[in-house]
């Protein structure tokens, strides 16, 4: 009897909450429709990964071929190297990006000269709007055979450096280009969070004799912890999905650089262009999605065990 009464009270409480928040729920409808339309309905296209797709028959009319599309990736002997490259590159991007974004946000917040602060923010934010095509052209004109760097070295009587034939050094170039392009945009989130911290806390710390490093360590970073964890979880959700635009434009089809800079996305694109096998591309995409799903759930589970308040769900 008591159990049934408790369930009844929960139902009444739920309907009261719904009635109280009707305006907010109505405002949520357009977003819900967009998510269902563009995120959930297209998931039906997953069946392409298990079909021998042809354009005339369409998605649901194409014949089934089981796991043949997945077998192609496995038999190519590139599945593990490509997965490893994608994972390691994104892991470095996430960690280095987090350090640089938080660091630059703190530095910008500590700058007191308004004109210099605005100029620095603009210069840092600008690379985000530059296309990877333009970035690839810039890199080529700097590090190419007849680029600025080699012309400078030749004028000094030194040997030229052909960076496009050095596969081992190329990951460093990729990381630097990624940080240069994304740090300014990413730091905006943390800068906004820092601005939201009450100035009274900093004033009280100054009165107590805390220097700038102590204020950053004991006030700024702890206050940024929720933002850092949230952004980290969101980034981990795509850790097995590479930035196709960056890798394709910077590396292209250079077989030497592909030894250390080939990822799942670029491999799938090249394979699809050479074989026109849409099913294989869908299989690779499903493979990446499953890995991302497992990873984000695992990381969220770990965070939930350490501190439930910072978990996504």
Short mmCIF file of C-alpha atoms in Angstrom, two decimals:
data_model
loop_
_atom_site.label_atom_id
_atom_site.label_comp_id
_atom_site.label_asym_id
_atom_site.label_seq_id
_atom_site.Cartn_x
_atom_site.Cartn_y
_atom_site.Cartn_z
CA UNK A 1 0.00 0.00 0.00
CA UNK A 2 2.79 2.38 0.93
CA UNK A 3 4.65 1.56 -2.26
CA UNK A 4 1.61 2.31 -4.45
CA UNK A 5 1.09 5.57 -2.59
CA UNK A 6 4.70 6.54 -3.24
CA UNK A 7 4.35 5.83 -6.97
CA UNK A 8 1.16 7.91 -7.11
CA UNK A 9 2.89 10.84 -5.42
CA UNK A 10 5.81 10.61 -7.87
CA UNK A 11 3.39 10.69 -10.83
CA UNK A 12 1.54 13.69 -9.39
CA UNK A 13 4.87 15.42 -8.76
CA UNK A 14 5.99 14.70 -12.34
CA UNK A 15 2.81 16.11 -13.90
CA UNK A 16 3.04 19.17 -11.66
CA UNK A 17 6.57 19.80 -12.92
CA UNK A 18 5.43 19.39 -16.53
CA UNK A 19 2.51 21.80 -16.01
CA UNK A 20 4.78 24.30 -14.28
CA UNK A 21 7.38 24.23 -17.09
CA UNK A 22 5.06 24.12 -20.13
CA UNK A 23 6.50 27.36 -21.62
CA UNK A 24 10.05 25.99 -21.39
CA UNK A 25 9.02 22.64 -22.88
CA UNK A 26 7.31 24.40 -25.79
CA UNK A 27 10.50 26.38 -26.43
CA UNK A 28 12.37 23.07 -26.46
CA UNK A 29 10.25 21.59 -29.27
CA UNK A 30 12.14 23.20 -32.23
CA UNK A 31 15.48 21.93 -30.91
CA UNK A 32 13.99 18.49 -30.32
CA UNK A 33 12.62 18.39 -33.87
CA UNK A 34 16.01 19.39 -35.30
CA UNK A 35 17.84 16.73 -33.29
CA UNK A 36 15.39 14.00 -34.33
CA UNK A 37 15.44 15.10 -37.98
CA UNK A 38 19.18 15.50 -38.45
CA UNK A 39 20.62 13.14 -35.81
CA UNK A 40 18.28 10.20 -35.24
CA UNK A 41 16.40 9.69 -38.51
CA UNK A 42 19.66 9.58 -40.57
CA UNK A 43 20.84 6.74 -38.31
CA UNK A 44 18.70 4.45 -40.49
CA UNK A 45 21.47 4.87 -43.09
CA UNK A 46 23.67 2.62 -40.93
CA UNK A 47 22.28 -0.30 -42.96
CA UNK A 48 24.53 0.80 -45.86
CA UNK A 49 27.45 -0.67 -43.90
CA UNK A 50 25.90 -4.12 -44.33
CA UNK A 51 24.84 -3.76 -47.97
CA UNK A 52 26.37 -3.76 -51.42
CA UNK A 53 25.12 -0.28 -52.11
CA UNK A 54 24.17 0.95 -55.57
CA UNK A 55 22.55 4.25 -56.44
CA UNK A 56 19.72 2.85 -58.57
CA UNK A 57 18.33 0.53 -55.88
CA UNK A 58 18.83 3.05 -53.08
CA UNK A 59 19.62 2.44 -49.44
CA UNK A 60 16.90 -0.07 -48.63
CA UNK A 61 16.75 -1.69 -52.07
CA UNK A 62 20.44 -2.59 -52.30
CA UNK A 63 21.31 -6.25 -51.63
CA UNK A 64 22.73 -7.32 -48.25
CA UNK A 65 26.32 -8.48 -48.10
CA UNK A 66 26.78 -9.09 -44.37
CA UNK A 67 30.16 -8.07 -42.98
CA UNK A 68 31.98 -7.90 -46.34
CA UNK A 69 32.50 -4.14 -46.00
CA UNK A 70 34.15 -4.62 -42.62
CA UNK A 71 36.26 -7.48 -43.98
CA UNK A 72 37.79 -5.06 -46.49
CA UNK A 73 39.16 -2.87 -43.69
CA UNK A 74 40.51 -5.82 -41.73
CA UNK A 75 42.19 -7.50 -44.71
CA UNK A 76 43.85 -4.25 -45.77
CA UNK A 77 46.18 -4.64 -42.73
CA UNK A 78 45.73 -0.94 -42.06
CA UNK A 79 42.92 -1.00 -39.54
CA UNK A 80 45.12 -1.01 -36.44
CA UNK A 81 47.73 1.55 -37.70
CA UNK A 82 44.94 3.89 -38.84
CA UNK A 83 43.04 3.50 -35.56
CA UNK A 84 46.25 4.07 -33.58
CA UNK A 85 47.15 7.19 -35.59
CA UNK A 86 43.67 8.64 -35.22
CA UNK A 87 43.61 7.95 -31.47
CA UNK A 88 47.12 9.28 -30.76
CA UNK A 89 46.72 12.42 -32.85
CA UNK A 90 43.41 13.31 -31.22
CA UNK A 91 44.75 12.49 -27.75
CA UNK A 92 47.63 14.93 -28.27
CA UNK A 93 45.27 17.52 -29.78
CA UNK A 94 42.96 17.25 -26.77
CA UNK A 95 45.66 17.38 -24.09
CA UNK A 96 47.82 20.07 -25.72
CA UNK A 97 44.75 22.02 -26.78
CA UNK A 98 43.38 21.99 -23.24
CA UNK A 99 46.68 23.21 -21.77
CA UNK A 100 47.07 25.97 -24.36
CA UNK A 101 43.44 27.10 -24.25
CA UNK A 102 43.32 27.32 -20.46
CA UNK A 103 46.80 28.87 -20.32
CA UNK A 104 46.06 31.58 -22.87
CA UNK A 105 42.68 32.30 -21.30
CA UNK A 106 44.38 32.91 -17.95
CA UNK A 107 47.08 35.06 -19.57
CA UNK A 108 44.51 37.18 -21.41
CA UNK A 109 42.52 37.63 -18.22
CA UNK A 110 45.60 38.91 -16.39
CA UNK A 111 46.41 41.52 -19.06
CA UNK A 112 45.33 44.95 -17.84
CA UNK A 113 46.10 47.02 -20.96
CA UNK A 114 42.74 47.07 -22.78
CA UNK A 115 44.06 47.92 -26.28
CA UNK A 116 46.73 45.22 -26.17
CA UNK A 117 44.24 42.72 -24.73
CA UNK A 118 41.74 43.29 -27.55
CA UNK A 119 44.48 43.10 -30.17
CA UNK A 120 45.81 39.85 -28.72
CA UNK A 121 42.31 38.32 -28.61
CA UNK A 122 41.68 39.28 -32.24
CA UNK A 123 45.02 37.90 -33.45
CA UNK A 124 44.44 34.63 -31.58
CA UNK A 125 40.87 34.28 -32.82
CA UNK A 126 41.68 35.01 -36.49
CA UNK A 127 43.26 31.62 -37.43
CA UNK A 128 39.99 29.84 -36.64
CA UNK A 129 38.40 31.46 -39.70
CA UNK A 130 41.23 30.52 -42.07
CA UNK A 131 40.44 27.51 -44.25
CA UNK A 132 42.71 24.47 -44.10
CA UNK A 133 43.24 24.97 -47.82
CA UNK A 134 44.81 28.35 -47.09
CA UNK A 135 46.79 26.90 -44.16
CA UNK A 136 48.16 24.15 -46.43
CA UNK A 137 49.25 26.80 -48.93
CA UNK A 138 50.96 28.80 -46.17
CA UNK A 139 52.81 25.70 -44.93
CA UNK A 140 53.89 24.85 -48.48
CA UNK A 141 55.19 28.37 -49.10
CA UNK A 142 57.17 28.28 -45.86
CA UNK A 143 58.52 24.72 -45.78
CA UNK A 144 58.38 23.72 -49.48
CA UNK A 145 61.43 23.18 -51.70
CA UNK A 146 61.30 26.80 -52.83
CA UNK A 147 59.70 28.15 -49.69
CA UNK A 148 60.74 30.97 -47.41
CA UNK A 149 62.68 28.72 -45.03
CA UNK A 150 64.81 27.09 -47.74
CA UNK A 151 65.45 30.40 -49.49
CA UNK A 152 66.66 31.81 -46.16
CA UNK A 153 68.89 28.76 -45.53
CA UNK A 154 70.34 28.92 -49.05
CA UNK A 155 71.12 32.61 -48.68
CA UNK A 156 73.11 31.74 -45.56
CA UNK A 157 74.99 28.98 -47.36
CA UNK A 158 73.17 26.17 -45.55
CA UNK A 159 71.54 23.07 -47.02
CA UNK A 160 67.84 23.02 -47.85
CA UNK A 161 65.40 21.18 -45.62
CA UNK A 162 62.68 19.18 -47.37
CA UNK A 163 60.11 18.69 -44.63
CA UNK A 164 57.71 17.00 -47.06
CA UNK A 165 60.03 13.98 -47.18
CA UNK A 166 60.44 13.62 -43.39
CA UNK A 167 57.57 11.48 -42.11
CA UNK A 168 58.84 11.32 -38.51
CA UNK A 169 58.86 15.11 -38.08
CA UNK A 170 55.45 15.62 -39.65
CA UNK A 171 53.34 14.82 -36.54
CA UNK A 172 55.01 17.80 -34.84
CA UNK A 173 53.96 20.02 -37.74
CA UNK A 174 50.39 18.70 -37.54
CA UNK A 175 50.15 19.36 -33.81
CA UNK A 176 51.57 22.88 -34.14
CA UNK A 177 49.17 23.75 -36.98
CA UNK A 178 46.21 22.40 -35.02
CA UNK A 179 47.13 24.39 -31.92
CA UNK A 180 47.75 27.54 -33.95
CA UNK A 181 44.34 27.30 -35.58
CA UNK A 182 42.17 26.19 -32.67
CA UNK A 183 43.68 27.65 -29.48
CA UNK A 184 42.23 31.13 -29.89
CA UNK A 185 38.70 29.88 -30.47
CA UNK A 186 38.87 27.31 -27.67
CA UNK A 187 40.21 29.80 -25.14
CA UNK A 188 37.04 31.90 -25.47
CA UNK A 189 35.04 29.35 -23.43
CA UNK A 190 37.52 29.40 -20.57
CA UNK A 191 37.98 33.17 -20.73
CA UNK A 192 34.21 33.61 -20.39
CA UNK A 193 34.24 31.27 -17.38
CA UNK A 194 37.10 33.22 -15.77
CA UNK A 195 35.29 36.52 -16.29
CA UNK A 196 32.30 35.00 -14.48
CA UNK A 197 34.33 34.39 -11.32
CA UNK A 198 33.47 36.94 -8.63
CA UNK A 199 36.15 39.67 -8.38
CA UNK A 200 35.58 39.74 -4.63
CA UNK A 201 37.29 36.35 -4.31
CA UNK A 202 40.43 37.68 -5.98
CA UNK A 203 40.33 40.86 -3.89
CA UNK A 204 40.07 38.82 -0.70
CA UNK A 205 43.02 36.67 -1.82
CA UNK A 206 45.10 39.80 -2.54
CA UNK A 207 44.33 41.16 0.91
CA UNK A 208 45.49 37.84 2.41
CA UNK A 209 48.79 38.24 0.55
CA UNK A 210 48.28 35.70 -2.27
CA UNK A 211 50.45 36.37 -5.32
CA UNK A 212 49.31 35.87 -8.92
CA UNK A 213 50.40 32.23 -9.09
CA UNK A 214 48.63 31.39 -5.85
CA UNK A 215 45.44 33.09 -7.09
CA UNK A 216 45.58 31.11 -10.34
CA UNK A 217 46.27 27.82 -8.55
CA UNK A 218 43.77 28.22 -5.72
CA UNK A 219 40.97 30.22 -7.37
CA UNK A 220 41.04 30.26 -11.17
CA UNK A 221 41.84 26.61 -11.89
CA UNK A 222 39.38 25.16 -9.32
CA UNK A 223 36.63 27.41 -10.70
CA UNK A 224 37.46 26.24 -14.24
CA UNK A 225 37.34 22.56 -13.29
CA UNK A 226 33.66 22.00 -14.31
CA UNK A 227 34.27 23.63 -17.70
CA UNK A 228 37.47 21.67 -18.24
CA UNK A 229 35.81 18.34 -17.47
CA UNK A 230 32.80 19.10 -19.68
CA UNK A 231 34.93 20.18 -22.64
CA UNK A 232 37.16 17.16 -22.12
CA UNK A 233 34.21 14.78 -22.23
CA UNK A 234 32.85 16.43 -25.38
CA UNK A 235 36.26 16.18 -27.05
CA UNK A 236 36.71 12.53 -26.04
CA UNK A 237 33.40 11.77 -27.76
CA UNK A 238 35.11 12.32 -31.12
CA UNK A 239 38.54 10.93 -30.30
CA UNK A 240 38.32 8.33 -33.08
CA UNK A 241 37.21 10.89 -35.68
CA UNK A 242 40.02 12.83 -37.28
CA UNK A 243 39.92 16.32 -38.74
CA UNK A 244 39.59 15.30 -42.38
CA UNK A 245 40.09 18.81 -43.74
CA UNK A 246 43.39 19.28 -41.89
CA UNK A 247 44.93 15.90 -42.71
CA UNK A 248 43.77 15.83 -46.33
CA UNK A 249 44.90 19.35 -47.14
CA UNK A 250 48.23 19.25 -45.30
CA UNK A 251 49.25 15.70 -46.20
CA UNK A 252 47.25 14.96 -49.34
CA UNK A 253 48.41 11.83 -51.17
CA UNK A 254 52.06 12.15 -50.18
CA UNK A 255 52.94 8.46 -49.68
CA UNK A 256 55.94 9.33 -47.50
CA UNK A 257 53.93 11.42 -45.05
CA UNK A 258 51.05 8.94 -45.00
CA UNK A 259 53.30 6.55 -43.07
CA UNK A 260 52.79 8.64 -39.93
CA UNK A 261 49.92 10.95 -40.85
CA UNK A 262 47.26 8.69 -42.34
CA UNK A 263 44.03 8.38 -40.32
CA UNK A 264 40.75 6.53 -40.72
CA UNK A 265 38.95 9.44 -42.37
CA UNK A 266 41.52 10.05 -45.10
CA UNK A 267 41.95 6.32 -45.77
CA UNK A 268 38.19 5.87 -46.18
CA UNK A 269 38.02 8.83 -48.56
CA UNK A 270 40.84 7.53 -50.75
CA UNK A 271 39.37 4.03 -50.77
CA UNK A 272 35.91 5.31 -51.67
CA UNK A 273 37.29 7.45 -54.49
CA UNK A 274 39.23 4.51 -55.93
CA UNK A 275 36.57 1.80 -55.51
CA UNK A 276 33.32 3.86 -55.31
CA UNK A 277 32.33 1.53 -52.48
CA UNK A 278 29.87 3.51 -50.37
CA UNK A 279 29.26 0.49 -48.13
CA UNK A 280 32.92 0.35 -47.08
CA UNK A 281 32.86 4.04 -46.15
CA UNK A 282 29.70 3.49 -44.09
CA UNK A 283 31.32 0.50 -42.37
CA UNK A 284 34.33 2.60 -41.41
CA UNK A 285 32.05 5.35 -40.12
CA UNK A 286 30.10 2.84 -38.03
CA UNK A 287 33.37 1.44 -36.70
CA UNK A 288 34.45 4.92 -35.62
CA UNK A 289 31.06 5.67 -34.06
CA UNK A 290 31.10 2.49 -31.97
CA UNK A 291 34.62 3.24 -30.71
CA UNK A 292 33.64 6.83 -29.83
CA UNK A 293 30.50 5.62 -28.05
CA UNK A 294 32.46 3.11 -25.98
CA UNK A 295 35.18 5.65 -25.15
CA UNK A 296 32.92 8.46 -23.98
CA UNK A 297 30.86 6.06 -21.84
CA UNK A 298 34.03 4.64 -20.29
CA UNK A 299 35.47 8.09 -19.53
CA UNK A 300 32.13 9.32 -18.18
CA UNK A 301 31.93 6.22 -15.96
CA UNK A 302 35.40 6.91 -14.56
CA UNK A 303 34.57 10.56 -13.87
CA UNK A 304 31.30 9.53 -12.27
CA UNK A 305 33.19 7.24 -9.89
CA UNK A 306 35.72 9.96 -9.01
CA UNK A 307 33.29 12.89 -8.75
CA UNK A 308 29.65 12.36 -9.81
CA UNK A 309 28.98 16.11 -9.98
CA UNK A 310 31.15 16.46 -13.10
CA UNK A 311 29.73 13.52 -15.09
CA UNK A 312 27.58 14.21 -18.16
CA UNK A 313 24.97 11.64 -17.16
#
